[in-house]
Structures are given as structure tokens and as C-alpha cells.
Amino acid sequence: MIKRFITTMSKKAATTTKTPDFLLKTPKGTKDWADKDMIIRESIFEKLTTNFKKHGGVTIDTPVFELREILTGKYGEDSKLIYNLEDQGGELTSLRYDLTVPFARFVASNNISNIKRYHIAKVYRRDQPAMTKGRMREFYQCDFDIAGTYDLMIPDSEILNILIQGLNDLKIENFKVKLNHRKILDGIFEACGVPEEDIRKVSSAIDKLDKSPWEVVKKEILEKGQSEEIADKIWTFVQHNGSIREVIEILKNSDLQNETAKQGLHEMEVLADYVEAFEIQNYLKFDLSLARGLDYYTGLIYEAVTEASAPPKNLKEKPKDLAADDDASAYVGVGSIAAGGRYDNLVGMFSNNKSIPCVGISFGVERLFSIIKQKTDLTKINSQHTDVYVMAFGNGFLKERMSISNKLWKNGINCEFLYKEKGNLRKQFEGAEKSGAKLAVILGKEEFPQGKLKIKMLGQDNNEEETIEIDDLVKIVESKLNL
């Protein structure tokens, strides 16, 4: 009987500890972030936030999902990538696709007439992910937008300044900011004979010229109902790029004379002066093939792109310290790393056509992360934030170690201690090394009863040690750590 009972219990134990039947992984297009990756990502957030604050930005937050009707019809062909949620209590909702449409809804909901806002949060796209190119289904965006009525092109030029300063702060190299203007692009299509109702469809085809040759794009234009003559006329314009002033001159000498294009050209001439005042003109390239597929853009559009970088010549396989799914992009180029534009009518869609002009920029964090991580020496990153490790020699002193640690915490000093009532010396030093602590505070069995502590700087080549009064602990630790 006893034998049968033991056998039964053993079988139950085996059942409860067996490997789960499902595949233990993150959903496609997502990833876990931990340890050193988080240090890099938090550094990106910190640098961009500092830049945003310099320009007067205030931060907001919005729900991760919106009413479906808020998002529907705002993204053109990309609307099919919106994640719809199940009906919960009579409301149809969807996960936010970007931070721009929720911002426009926020401005309209709160009757705001002007604001400089930044927002760092996750967005969701039901896309086919390409992890090696930084294209994911869940990812962070860092947005800065200016809403309000101001003189022509002043906010637009400052947004470009914020974009370029942000990338420079992150030490991103070999990038260029491509510019175009929706009014100029629409004027080109108008001059070439594209019917008004087909302009957005043709625009989305042109937007693929950065990835596909003209022959492929031309075929798509023809498939969207345009004649070969119209397609060829479009090509005579969209093949041009250069400095803002160079492309303006090309367009002025062309037969592009409609009112829509003239308005865009005037705005680009004004912008040319302002970007020179900000000394950023050398980062910019006026590219008539840039279209930006989102329907809500009305004026200046732009995106920052990186040039592809070749892997080291001696690299036969991917370095072992690069994650299999997220960092190959650093070797092949990740394409667009930030993008934005002017959208003057979006707020009006939520406020009975009360228009609040807006312009903004969105940084793609995951793509920036891919570039920065590849250039980072991961061995020099410590994911721990511990500065002090509290130890005891010759006696457990657990309660006393806790008391000393609490004193340091209350004074803003990061510290740890070993979670053992009586930890041996080796274990405590191992804990200190693992934590990355710079300083050890030691409770000695002889010194501590006399109201004294030992302070020891940690490190391979550092033997500095001194005995101090307990009352002087915080002051001396802060001095040693240069806090």
C-alpha cells in the first residue's frame, strides 16, 4: 500500500513539472528587453527627452488603445495594419498605430490652441515583422510635435533642428534628412494629369522609390490606372534631389506652374533661410521622390535615413553577442530612423473642422537601438546601479547591515547587502563584484561595537581602506563616490 502511494505521488510530481506543451517564446514581431539592452534604450530615451525639454516640450500620455473610429481612415493604405480589439462592453477599440492621431484627438478633446508636446510610448502594427531591419509589431516611438498657429515655416524649421540635434546627441553617423512638400508633390501629379481622386494612390507608389527601381514603381502606377505618358512625366520630376535651393531652381525652370505647387515652392524658399539660421542645411536633401504614405500630411514631409554599412571584412558570421533577431540591421542599414511632417487638418477631424495646424517628428527607437548597440562595447556596460555593498566580517550583523543600508538608501545612495544571516566573506565579495559596487562598507566584529566602520574602495588595483565613525558614514561615502 505504501509503495503504491509513493508511486502515485511520484507520477503526480512528474506531471506537475513537465515541460509545457506550448512554445515558450514572445509573439512574432516582439521581443523581451532586459539587462544591457535596457541600459542602451534608457540612454536613448534620456538623450531625446533632454533635447525635447530644451525646446520647451511638455509630456503627455494617452491610452494604448483608442476608439476604432478615431484611428480609421487616417493612415491611407496602412490602415490595414491597425490592430483591432474585440468588442468589450459595446465599444469598438483598436491599439494605437502611432502617437500622432492620439495627439490630435487629445488636442481636440481638451480644446488646446497651442502646445509643444513630447510623448514616448509603445505603438502597434499588424505588419509582417522584419526583426533584422528593426521592423516590429510592438515598438516605441519618441514624438515631438508643435500645435498652434504661427508664422510660416518657423515651427517646421525648429522641428528639423530637433531631429538633427537628437540624432547627433545619439552619435548617429552617416544620416541624411530627406525633405519634400505635399503641395509640391500634389502639384506635380496635377501637372502630369493624375486625376485628383488618384493622387494618394499614385503618391503611395512613388513612396517606394527608395526601395524599388523606377521600372517597378512605374508598373505599379500603370496598374493603378494611370497612362504610360503620365508615368513618364512624373519621372521627369521625381528623379531630382539636391539641396533645397538647388531643387527649387530646378522646379522654377520647369513647367510646374499650378497654384498648388507654387504655394509649396514659396514655403520651401522660406524654409531654406531658416535652416541656414539653424546651421543644419548640410544635413538636408530635397528629394522629390519622398512621398510618405500617411494620408494626414498636408505640407512639409521628411525622414532621416542611414546609409548601409558593410560588416567587417573578417566577419564570417554574426558576432555571438548580437541577438539573433534584432541587430543584423546595423550591418545592412535600417533605412528610416525618424520621420514626420506637417498635418494641419487632423485636429479638425475631431473638432468640427476647427483647424489647429501641427507639425512633428517621430524617432524610431528600435531602429536607433540596432545602430547604437552594434557600435557599443557591451563589456563596458554594467546593468547594475549599485554603488555601495554593505558587509560584515566575523559576525552576521544582519540587522545592523540592514540598518546601515537603510541609512544609505534614505540619503539617496544605491546599496545592497547579502541576503544571508551569516554570509561568509567570499560570498559577500562575490556579491559586491556582481553588483558592480565601487565601495564596500564593512561592519567588523571589533570596530562596529565601538561605533566605527571600515570603508574600502573596490577594484582590482585598489587597496584603499580606512576606518571611520558611523556618524560620518553618509558624508564620507558621498565624498568617495563624488555624489
Short mmCIF file of C-alpha atoms in Angstrom, two decimals:
data_model
loop_
_atom_site.label_atom_id
_atom_site.label_comp_id
_atom_site.label_asym_id
_atom_site.label_seq_id
_atom_site.Cartn_x
_atom_site.Cartn_y
_atom_site.Cartn_z
CA MET A 1 0.00 0.00 0.00
CA ILE A 2 2.75 2.43 0.96
CA LYS A 3 4.69 1.51 -2.17
CA ARG A 4 1.62 2.18 -4.35
CA PHE A 5 1.10 5.58 -2.62
CA ILE A 6 4.73 6.63 -3.25
CA THR A 7 4.47 5.58 -6.91
CA THR A 8 1.25 7.59 -7.35
CA MET A 9 2.75 10.71 -5.76
CA SER A 10 5.86 10.41 -7.94
CA LYS A 11 3.67 10.32 -11.06
CA LYS A 12 1.77 13.41 -9.90
CA ALA A 13 5.02 15.25 -9.28
CA ALA A 14 6.26 14.34 -12.76
CA THR A 15 3.01 15.61 -14.23
CA THR A 16 3.21 18.97 -12.49
CA THR A 17 6.80 19.62 -13.52
CA LYS A 18 6.70 18.52 -17.15
CA THR A 19 7.65 20.94 -19.94
CA PRO A 20 4.65 22.97 -21.19
CA ASP A 21 3.09 21.82 -24.46
CA PHE A 22 3.14 25.35 -25.95
CA LEU A 23 6.20 27.07 -27.42
CA LEU A 24 7.77 29.36 -24.80
CA LYS A 25 8.57 32.48 -26.83
CA THR A 26 7.47 36.06 -27.35
CA PRO A 27 4.84 36.67 -30.07
CA LYS A 28 6.14 37.27 -33.58
CA GLY A 29 7.33 40.84 -34.03
CA THR A 30 8.04 41.42 -30.34
CA LYS A 31 11.00 40.86 -28.04
CA ASP A 32 11.98 40.88 -24.39
CA TRP A 33 14.16 43.76 -23.19
CA ALA A 34 16.46 43.23 -20.24
CA ASP A 35 19.87 43.81 -18.75
CA LYS A 36 22.26 45.72 -21.03
CA ASP A 37 19.67 46.30 -23.76
CA MET A 38 17.63 48.30 -21.27
CA ILE A 39 20.62 50.46 -20.37
CA ILE A 40 21.06 51.38 -24.04
CA ARG A 41 17.35 52.02 -24.57
CA GLU A 42 17.02 54.15 -21.43
CA SER A 43 20.00 56.19 -22.60
CA ILE A 44 18.20 56.85 -25.89
CA PHE A 45 15.10 57.99 -24.00
CA GLU A 46 17.16 60.23 -21.73
CA LYS A 47 19.04 61.96 -24.55
CA LEU A 48 15.92 62.55 -26.63
CA THR A 49 13.95 63.78 -23.60
CA THR A 50 16.72 66.24 -22.72
CA ASN A 51 16.61 67.54 -26.29
CA PHE A 52 12.81 67.86 -26.22
CA LYS A 53 12.87 69.78 -22.94
CA LYS A 54 15.43 72.24 -24.33
CA HIS A 55 12.83 73.26 -26.90
CA GLY A 56 10.06 73.80 -24.36
CA GLY A 57 8.34 70.44 -24.67
CA VAL A 58 5.87 69.17 -22.07
CA THR A 59 5.00 65.49 -21.91
CA ILE A 60 1.60 63.80 -22.07
CA ASP A 61 0.31 60.22 -22.14
CA THR A 62 -2.70 58.73 -23.91
CA PRO A 63 -4.40 55.31 -23.73
CA VAL A 64 -2.68 52.45 -25.53
CA PHE A 65 -5.97 51.85 -27.36
CA GLU A 66 -8.42 54.31 -28.91
CA LEU A 67 -11.97 54.13 -30.18
CA ARG A 68 -11.70 52.48 -33.58
CA GLU A 69 -13.42 55.37 -35.36
CA ILE A 70 -10.67 57.71 -34.11
CA LEU A 71 -8.00 55.74 -35.97
CA THR A 72 -9.97 54.60 -39.04
CA GLY A 73 -9.23 56.39 -42.29
CA LYS A 74 -6.17 58.32 -41.08
CA TYR A 75 -3.36 56.15 -42.47
CA GLY A 76 -4.20 55.51 -46.12
CA GLU A 77 -3.18 52.04 -47.30
CA ASP A 78 -1.52 51.38 -43.95
CA SER A 79 -4.92 51.34 -42.21
CA LYS A 80 -4.98 47.58 -42.79
CA LEU A 81 -2.12 47.32 -40.27
CA ILE A 82 -4.20 48.57 -37.33
CA TYR A 83 -4.67 46.01 -34.55
CA ASN A 84 -8.41 45.75 -33.81
CA LEU A 85 -9.54 44.54 -30.37
CA GLU A 86 -12.64 42.53 -29.55
CA ASP A 87 -15.84 44.32 -28.62
CA GLN A 88 -15.72 44.92 -24.86
CA GLY A 89 -18.93 46.35 -23.44
CA GLY A 90 -20.23 47.89 -26.63
CA GLU A 91 -17.13 49.87 -27.70
CA LEU A 92 -15.05 49.01 -30.75
CA THR A 93 -11.41 49.83 -30.00
CA SER A 94 -8.02 49.40 -31.64
CA LEU A 95 -4.42 49.58 -30.46
CA ARG A 96 -2.80 52.86 -31.39
CA TYR A 97 -0.89 52.75 -34.69
CA ASP A 98 1.21 55.83 -33.92
CA LEU A 99 1.29 58.69 -31.41
CA THR A 100 0.20 61.40 -33.86
CA VAL A 101 -3.50 60.62 -34.26
CA PRO A 102 -3.96 60.18 -30.46
CA PHE A 103 -2.22 63.54 -30.02
CA ALA A 104 -4.60 65.21 -32.46
CA ARG A 105 -7.54 63.68 -30.59
CA PHE A 106 -6.01 64.91 -27.29
CA VAL A 107 -5.68 68.48 -28.64
CA ALA A 108 -9.29 68.46 -29.86
CA SER A 109 -10.65 66.82 -26.68
CA ASN A 110 -9.02 69.42 -24.43
CA ASN A 111 -9.69 72.43 -26.67
CA ILE A 112 -5.96 73.25 -26.85
CA SER A 113 -4.91 76.09 -29.17
CA ASN A 114 -1.14 75.69 -28.89
CA ILE A 115 1.27 73.24 -27.27
CA LYS A 116 4.75 71.79 -27.67
CA ARG A 117 4.47 68.20 -26.53
CA TYR A 118 6.63 65.11 -26.44
CA HIS A 119 5.44 61.57 -25.92
CA ILE A 120 7.47 58.36 -25.55
CA ALA A 121 5.33 55.22 -25.71
CA LYS A 122 4.68 51.91 -27.47
CA VAL A 123 2.67 51.62 -30.69
CA TYR A 124 1.37 48.54 -32.50
CA ARG A 125 1.21 47.49 -36.15
CA ARG A 126 -0.20 44.27 -37.60
CA ASP A 127 2.69 44.17 -40.05
CA GLN A 128 4.86 41.36 -41.30
CA PRO A 129 7.84 41.89 -38.99
CA ALA A 130 11.43 42.04 -40.20
CA MET A 131 13.38 41.95 -36.95
CA THR A 132 16.74 42.25 -38.69
CA LYS A 133 15.64 45.61 -40.12
CA GLY A 134 14.11 46.92 -36.92
CA ARG A 135 10.53 46.49 -38.18
CA MET A 136 8.42 45.10 -35.35
CA ARG A 137 4.77 44.75 -34.35
CA GLU A 138 5.29 46.38 -30.96
CA PHE A 139 7.79 49.21 -30.70
CA TYR A 140 8.48 52.56 -29.09
CA GLN A 141 8.14 55.93 -30.75
CA CYS A 142 9.56 59.18 -29.38
CA ASP A 143 7.49 62.07 -30.73
CA PHE A 144 7.79 65.84 -30.54
CA ASP A 145 5.01 67.97 -32.01
CA ILE A 146 4.17 71.67 -32.17
CA ALA A 147 0.48 72.57 -32.42
CA GLY A 148 -0.76 76.12 -32.98
CA THR A 149 -0.92 78.97 -35.49
CA TYR A 150 2.48 80.58 -36.06
CA ASP A 151 4.29 82.43 -38.84
CA LEU A 152 5.13 80.36 -41.91
CA MET A 153 7.71 77.55 -41.55
CA ILE A 154 9.11 78.64 -38.17
CA PRO A 155 7.88 75.55 -36.26
CA ASP A 156 8.83 73.33 -39.22
CA SER A 157 12.43 74.53 -39.16
CA GLU A 158 12.67 74.06 -35.38
CA ILE A 159 11.33 70.51 -35.70
CA LEU A 160 14.09 69.77 -38.23
CA ASN A 161 16.60 71.23 -35.78
CA ILE A 162 15.23 68.94 -33.02
CA LEU A 163 15.50 65.94 -35.36
CA ILE A 164 19.10 66.61 -36.32
CA GLN A 165 20.20 67.55 -32.80
CA GLY A 166 18.59 64.38 -31.47
CA LEU A 167 20.47 62.14 -33.89
CA ASN A 168 23.73 63.99 -33.20
CA ASP A 169 23.20 63.58 -29.44
CA LEU A 170 22.82 59.84 -30.03
CA LYS A 171 26.03 59.88 -32.12
CA ILE A 172 24.26 58.51 -35.20
CA GLU A 173 26.58 58.81 -38.18
CA ASN A 174 26.07 58.84 -41.95
CA PHE A 175 22.49 60.03 -41.90
CA LYS A 176 20.65 62.40 -44.19
CA VAL A 177 17.25 64.04 -43.75
CA LYS A 178 15.21 63.80 -46.94
CA LEU A 179 12.63 66.56 -47.44
CA ASN A 180 9.68 67.08 -49.74
CA HIS A 181 6.44 69.04 -49.68
CA ARG A 182 3.00 67.54 -50.17
CA LYS A 183 1.78 70.60 -52.08
CA ILE A 184 4.70 70.34 -54.48
CA LEU A 185 4.11 66.63 -54.92
CA ASP A 186 0.39 67.14 -55.48
CA GLY A 187 1.21 69.95 -57.89
CA ILE A 188 3.49 67.60 -59.84
CA PHE A 189 0.74 64.99 -60.09
CA GLU A 190 -1.72 67.69 -61.15
CA ALA A 191 0.66 68.98 -63.85
CA CYS A 192 1.23 65.42 -65.09
CA GLY A 193 -2.50 64.73 -65.47
CA VAL A 194 -3.21 62.48 -62.48
CA PRO A 195 -6.91 62.74 -61.53
CA GLU A 196 -7.44 64.24 -58.06
CA GLU A 197 -9.08 61.07 -56.73
CA ASP A 198 -5.99 59.02 -57.72
CA ILE A 199 -3.32 61.31 -56.22
CA ARG A 200 -2.96 59.42 -52.92
CA LYS A 201 -2.73 56.06 -54.72
CA VAL A 202 0.00 57.33 -57.05
CA SER A 203 1.74 59.01 -54.11
CA SER A 204 1.96 55.69 -52.23
CA ALA A 205 3.60 54.11 -55.30
CA ILE A 206 6.16 56.93 -55.59
CA ASP A 207 7.00 56.48 -51.90
CA LYS A 208 8.53 53.09 -52.78
CA LEU A 209 11.30 54.59 -54.93
CA ASP A 210 13.72 54.38 -52.01
CA LYS A 211 13.41 50.57 -52.09
CA SER A 212 12.47 49.76 -55.70
CA PRO A 213 13.77 50.86 -59.13
CA TRP A 214 11.67 53.16 -61.29
CA GLU A 215 10.61 50.28 -63.58
CA VAL A 216 8.89 48.53 -60.66
CA VAL A 217 7.26 51.74 -59.39
CA LYS A 218 6.15 52.68 -62.91
CA LYS A 219 4.46 49.31 -63.30
CA GLU A 220 2.51 49.92 -60.09
CA ILE A 221 1.45 53.39 -61.31
CA LEU A 222 0.15 51.82 -64.52
CA GLU A 223 -1.68 49.14 -62.52
CA LYS A 224 -3.36 51.94 -60.56
CA GLY A 225 -4.97 53.22 -63.74
CA GLN A 226 -2.52 55.85 -64.99
CA SER A 227 -1.26 56.04 -68.57
CA GLU A 228 2.34 55.49 -69.57
CA GLU A 229 2.54 59.14 -70.65
CA ILE A 230 1.52 60.29 -67.16
CA ALA A 231 4.00 57.92 -65.53
CA ASP A 232 6.87 59.17 -67.72
CA LYS A 233 6.00 62.81 -66.95
CA ILE A 234 6.05 62.03 -63.22
CA TRP A 235 9.53 60.54 -63.59
CA THR A 236 10.90 63.77 -65.13
CA PHE A 237 10.17 65.43 -61.77
CA VAL A 238 10.63 62.81 -59.03
CA GLN A 239 14.13 61.80 -60.15
CA HIS A 240 15.56 65.11 -58.87
CA ASN A 241 17.22 65.68 -55.49
CA GLY A 242 19.80 68.00 -54.01
CA SER A 243 19.98 70.97 -51.64
CA ILE A 244 16.77 72.91 -51.01
CA ARG A 245 17.91 75.82 -53.17
CA GLU A 246 19.14 73.54 -55.98
CA VAL A 247 15.82 71.72 -56.32
CA ILE A 248 13.82 74.94 -56.03
CA GLU A 249 15.78 76.27 -59.00
CA ILE A 250 15.09 73.09 -61.00
CA LEU A 251 11.36 73.37 -60.31
CA LYS A 252 11.24 77.07 -61.15
CA ASN A 253 12.78 76.32 -64.54
CA SER A 254 10.24 73.54 -65.23
CA ASP A 255 6.65 73.84 -66.47
CA LEU A 256 5.31 73.36 -62.94
CA GLN A 257 3.14 76.47 -62.78
CA ASN A 258 -0.05 75.45 -60.94
CA GLU A 259 -1.10 77.25 -57.78
CA THR A 260 -0.70 74.19 -55.53
CA ALA A 261 2.96 73.75 -56.46
CA LYS A 262 3.65 77.50 -56.19
CA GLN A 263 2.45 77.52 -52.58
CA GLY A 264 4.77 74.63 -51.74
CA LEU A 265 7.70 76.26 -53.51
CA HIS A 266 7.19 79.50 -51.56
CA GLU A 267 7.20 77.61 -48.27
CA MET A 268 10.40 75.76 -49.22
CA GLU A 269 12.09 79.08 -50.07
CA VAL A 270 11.19 80.42 -46.62
CA LEU A 271 12.42 77.17 -45.02
CA ALA A 272 15.77 77.47 -46.84
CA ASP A 273 16.51 80.70 -44.96
CA TYR A 274 15.54 79.31 -41.56
CA VAL A 275 17.55 76.07 -41.77
CA GLU A 276 20.60 78.18 -42.64
CA ALA A 277 19.97 80.23 -39.48
CA PHE A 278 19.98 76.95 -37.52
CA GLU A 279 23.10 75.79 -39.46
CA ILE A 280 21.51 72.45 -40.40
CA GLN A 281 21.24 72.84 -44.18
CA ASN A 282 24.08 70.40 -44.87
CA TYR A 283 22.11 67.56 -43.26
CA LEU A 284 19.14 68.10 -45.57
CA LYS A 285 18.36 66.77 -49.05
CA PHE A 286 15.34 67.96 -51.01
CA ASP A 287 14.15 64.72 -52.64
CA LEU A 288 11.10 64.90 -54.91
CA SER A 289 10.56 61.12 -54.68
CA LEU A 290 9.78 61.28 -50.95
CA ALA A 291 6.02 60.88 -50.53
CA ARG A 292 5.29 59.50 -47.00
CA GLY A 293 2.28 57.22 -47.30
CA LEU A 294 0.16 58.59 -44.44
CA ASP A 295 -2.92 60.48 -45.61
CA TYR A 296 -2.91 63.19 -42.94
CA TYR A 297 0.20 65.09 -44.14
CA THR A 298 -0.53 68.46 -45.74
CA GLY A 299 2.79 70.27 -46.13
CA LEU A 300 6.47 69.66 -45.43
CA ILE A 301 7.39 65.97 -45.02
CA TYR A 302 10.73 64.45 -44.07
CA GLU A 303 12.52 61.33 -42.94
CA ALA A 304 16.02 60.64 -41.65
CA VAL A 305 17.74 57.70 -43.31
CA THR A 306 21.06 55.97 -42.69
CA GLU A 307 23.43 54.69 -45.29
CA ALA A 308 24.01 50.94 -45.32
CA SER A 309 27.24 49.87 -43.62
CA ALA A 310 29.14 46.77 -44.63
CA PRO A 311 30.13 44.22 -41.97
CA PRO A 312 33.81 43.95 -41.07
CA LYS A 313 35.79 42.11 -43.74
CA ASN A 314 36.86 39.40 -41.32
CA LEU A 315 33.28 38.75 -40.16
CA LYS A 316 32.21 35.32 -41.40
CA GLU A 317 29.24 35.03 -39.11
CA LYS A 318 27.27 37.23 -36.82
CA PRO A 319 29.00 38.09 -33.52
CA LYS A 320 27.78 35.91 -30.69
CA ASP A 321 26.99 38.92 -28.52
CA LEU A 322 24.40 40.20 -31.00
CA ALA A 323 20.87 38.94 -30.51
CA ALA A 324 19.70 36.72 -33.34
CA ASP A 325 16.63 38.78 -34.03
CA ASP A 326 17.44 42.44 -33.59
CA ASP A 327 20.89 43.66 -34.53
CA ALA A 328 21.78 42.45 -38.01
CA SER A 329 20.29 45.72 -39.24
CA ALA A 330 23.39 47.52 -38.03
CA TYR A 331 25.33 45.85 -40.82
CA VAL A 332 22.83 46.32 -43.64
CA GLY A 333 21.33 49.72 -42.81
CA VAL A 334 17.94 50.16 -41.21
CA GLY A 335 16.58 52.78 -43.58
CA SER A 336 14.30 55.36 -41.98
CA ILE A 337 15.15 56.09 -38.34
CA ALA A 338 12.91 59.11 -37.86
CA ALA A 339 10.14 60.73 -39.86
CA GLY A 340 7.38 63.29 -39.71
CA GLY A 341 5.75 66.27 -41.33
CA ARG A 342 3.04 68.91 -41.23
CA TYR A 343 -0.57 67.88 -40.68
CA ASP A 344 -2.84 70.91 -40.50
CA ASN A 345 -6.23 69.21 -40.87
CA LEU A 346 -6.00 66.24 -38.50
CA VAL A 347 -7.18 68.03 -35.34
CA GLY A 348 -10.10 69.45 -37.34
CA MET A 349 -11.37 65.94 -37.99
CA PHE A 350 -12.10 65.66 -34.24
CA SER A 351 -13.36 69.20 -33.55
CA ASN A 352 -15.99 70.17 -36.13
CA ASN A 353 -13.31 71.31 -38.57
CA LYS A 354 -11.74 73.76 -36.10
CA SER A 355 -8.29 73.54 -37.59
CA ILE A 356 -5.20 73.60 -35.35
CA PRO A 357 -2.03 73.48 -37.52
CA CYS A 358 0.50 70.87 -36.35
CA VAL A 359 3.97 69.68 -37.30
CA GLY A 360 6.02 66.93 -35.68
CA ILE A 361 8.77 64.33 -35.70
CA SER A 362 8.82 60.70 -34.58
CA PHE A 363 12.04 58.84 -33.71
CA GLY A 364 12.04 55.06 -34.22
CA VAL A 365 13.65 53.76 -31.04
CA GLU A 366 14.17 50.12 -32.08
CA ARG A 367 15.98 51.11 -35.27
CA LEU A 368 18.16 53.59 -33.41
CA PHE A 369 18.84 50.89 -30.81
CA SER A 370 20.04 48.49 -33.54
CA ILE A 371 22.62 51.00 -34.74
CA ILE A 372 23.80 52.09 -31.29
CA LYS A 373 24.12 48.58 -29.86
CA GLN A 374 26.28 47.43 -32.77
CA LYS A 375 28.72 50.27 -32.01
CA THR A 376 28.71 49.72 -28.24
CA ASP A 377 31.30 47.74 -26.28
CA LEU A 378 28.89 45.63 -24.23
CA THR A 379 31.65 44.52 -21.85
CA LYS A 380 31.81 48.10 -20.54
CA ILE A 381 28.10 48.28 -19.74
CA ASN A 382 27.04 47.44 -16.22
CA SER A 383 23.31 46.94 -15.89
CA GLN A 384 23.52 47.26 -12.10
CA HIS A 385 23.23 50.63 -10.36
CA THR A 386 24.70 49.64 -7.00
CA ASP A 387 27.36 51.99 -5.62
CA VAL A 388 27.90 50.53 -2.12
CA TYR A 389 27.90 46.97 -0.77
CA VAL A 390 27.39 46.59 2.99
CA MET A 391 29.31 43.66 4.50
CA ALA A 392 30.09 42.16 7.88
CA PHE A 393 33.33 40.46 8.98
CA GLY A 394 33.38 37.80 11.66
CA ASN A 395 29.75 38.19 12.70
CA GLY A 396 26.41 38.07 10.86
CA PHE A 397 25.33 41.56 11.95
CA LEU A 398 22.28 41.09 9.69
CA LYS A 399 20.02 43.56 11.47
CA GLU A 400 22.87 46.05 11.68
CA ARG A 401 23.68 45.64 7.94
CA MET A 402 20.02 46.31 7.19
CA SER A 403 20.09 49.43 9.37
CA ILE A 404 23.25 50.79 7.70
CA SER A 405 21.80 50.05 4.25
CA ASN A 406 18.58 51.84 5.16
CA LYS A 407 20.56 54.88 6.25
CA LEU A 408 22.32 54.98 2.88
CA TRP A 409 19.05 54.49 0.95
CA LYS A 410 17.40 57.35 2.82
CA ASN A 411 20.25 59.62 1.73
CA GLY A 412 19.89 58.69 -1.94
CA ILE A 413 22.79 56.22 -2.11
CA ASN A 414 22.36 52.95 -4.04
CA CYS A 415 23.44 49.99 -1.96
CA GLU A 416 22.93 46.27 -1.38
CA PHE A 417 23.79 43.62 1.21
CA LEU A 418 23.91 39.82 1.14
CA TYR A 419 20.57 38.13 1.92
CA LYS A 420 22.16 35.70 4.38
CA GLU A 421 22.02 35.86 8.14
CA LYS A 422 25.66 34.88 8.31
CA GLY A 423 27.30 35.27 4.92
CA ASN A 424 30.91 34.18 4.55
CA LEU A 425 33.48 36.70 3.36
CA ARG A 426 33.94 35.18 -0.10
CA LYS A 427 30.19 35.22 -0.83
CA GLN A 428 29.96 38.86 0.21
CA PHE A 429 32.82 39.94 -2.07
CA GLU A 430 31.31 37.91 -4.90
CA GLY A 431 28.02 39.73 -4.34
CA ALA A 432 29.81 43.07 -4.37
CA GLU A 433 31.60 42.22 -7.63
CA LYS A 434 28.39 41.04 -9.29
CA SER A 435 26.58 44.21 -8.24
CA GLY A 436 29.31 46.42 -9.69
CA ALA A 437 29.67 48.31 -6.40
CA LYS A 438 32.51 50.81 -6.20
CA LEU A 439 32.71 50.89 -2.41
CA ALA A 440 32.37 48.41 0.47
CA VAL A 441 31.09 49.44 3.91
CA ILE A 442 32.31 46.80 6.38
CA LEU A 443 30.97 46.03 9.84
CA GLY A 444 33.88 44.47 11.78
CA LYS A 445 33.32 42.45 14.95
CA GLU A 446 35.79 44.68 16.81
CA GLU A 447 35.18 48.07 15.16
CA PHE A 448 31.39 48.11 14.94
CA PRO A 449 30.69 47.77 18.71
CA GLN A 450 32.94 50.85 19.13
CA GLY A 451 30.78 52.87 16.70
CA LYS A 452 33.19 52.54 13.78
CA LEU A 453 33.06 51.15 10.23
CA LYS A 454 35.60 50.29 7.57
CA ILE A 455 35.38 51.81 4.09
CA LYS A 456 37.13 50.03 1.23
CA MET A 457 37.30 51.07 -2.41
CA LEU A 458 36.64 48.08 -4.65
CA GLY A 459 38.56 47.21 -7.79
CA GLN A 460 41.45 45.05 -8.93
CA ASP A 461 44.11 47.71 -8.40
CA ASN A 462 42.60 49.42 -5.40
CA ASN A 463 43.59 48.58 -1.82
CA GLU A 464 42.47 51.86 -0.27
CA GLU A 465 40.83 51.27 3.12
CA GLU A 466 40.08 53.43 6.15
CA THR A 467 38.21 53.30 9.44
CA ILE A 468 35.52 55.93 10.05
CA GLU A 469 32.94 56.93 12.64
CA ILE A 470 29.40 55.66 11.92
CA ASP A 471 28.08 59.22 12.25
CA ASP A 472 30.34 60.29 9.34
CA LEU A 473 29.21 57.44 7.05
CA VAL A 474 26.97 59.33 4.63
CA LYS A 475 29.29 62.31 4.28
CA ILE A 476 32.34 60.13 3.58
CA VAL A 477 30.53 57.77 1.19
CA GLU A 478 29.21 60.73 -0.79
CA SER A 479 32.72 62.15 -0.95
CA LYS A 480 34.22 58.85 -2.11
CA LEU A 481 31.54 58.46 -4.80
CA ASN A 482 31.72 62.16 -5.72
CA LEU A 483 27.95 62.46 -5.31
#
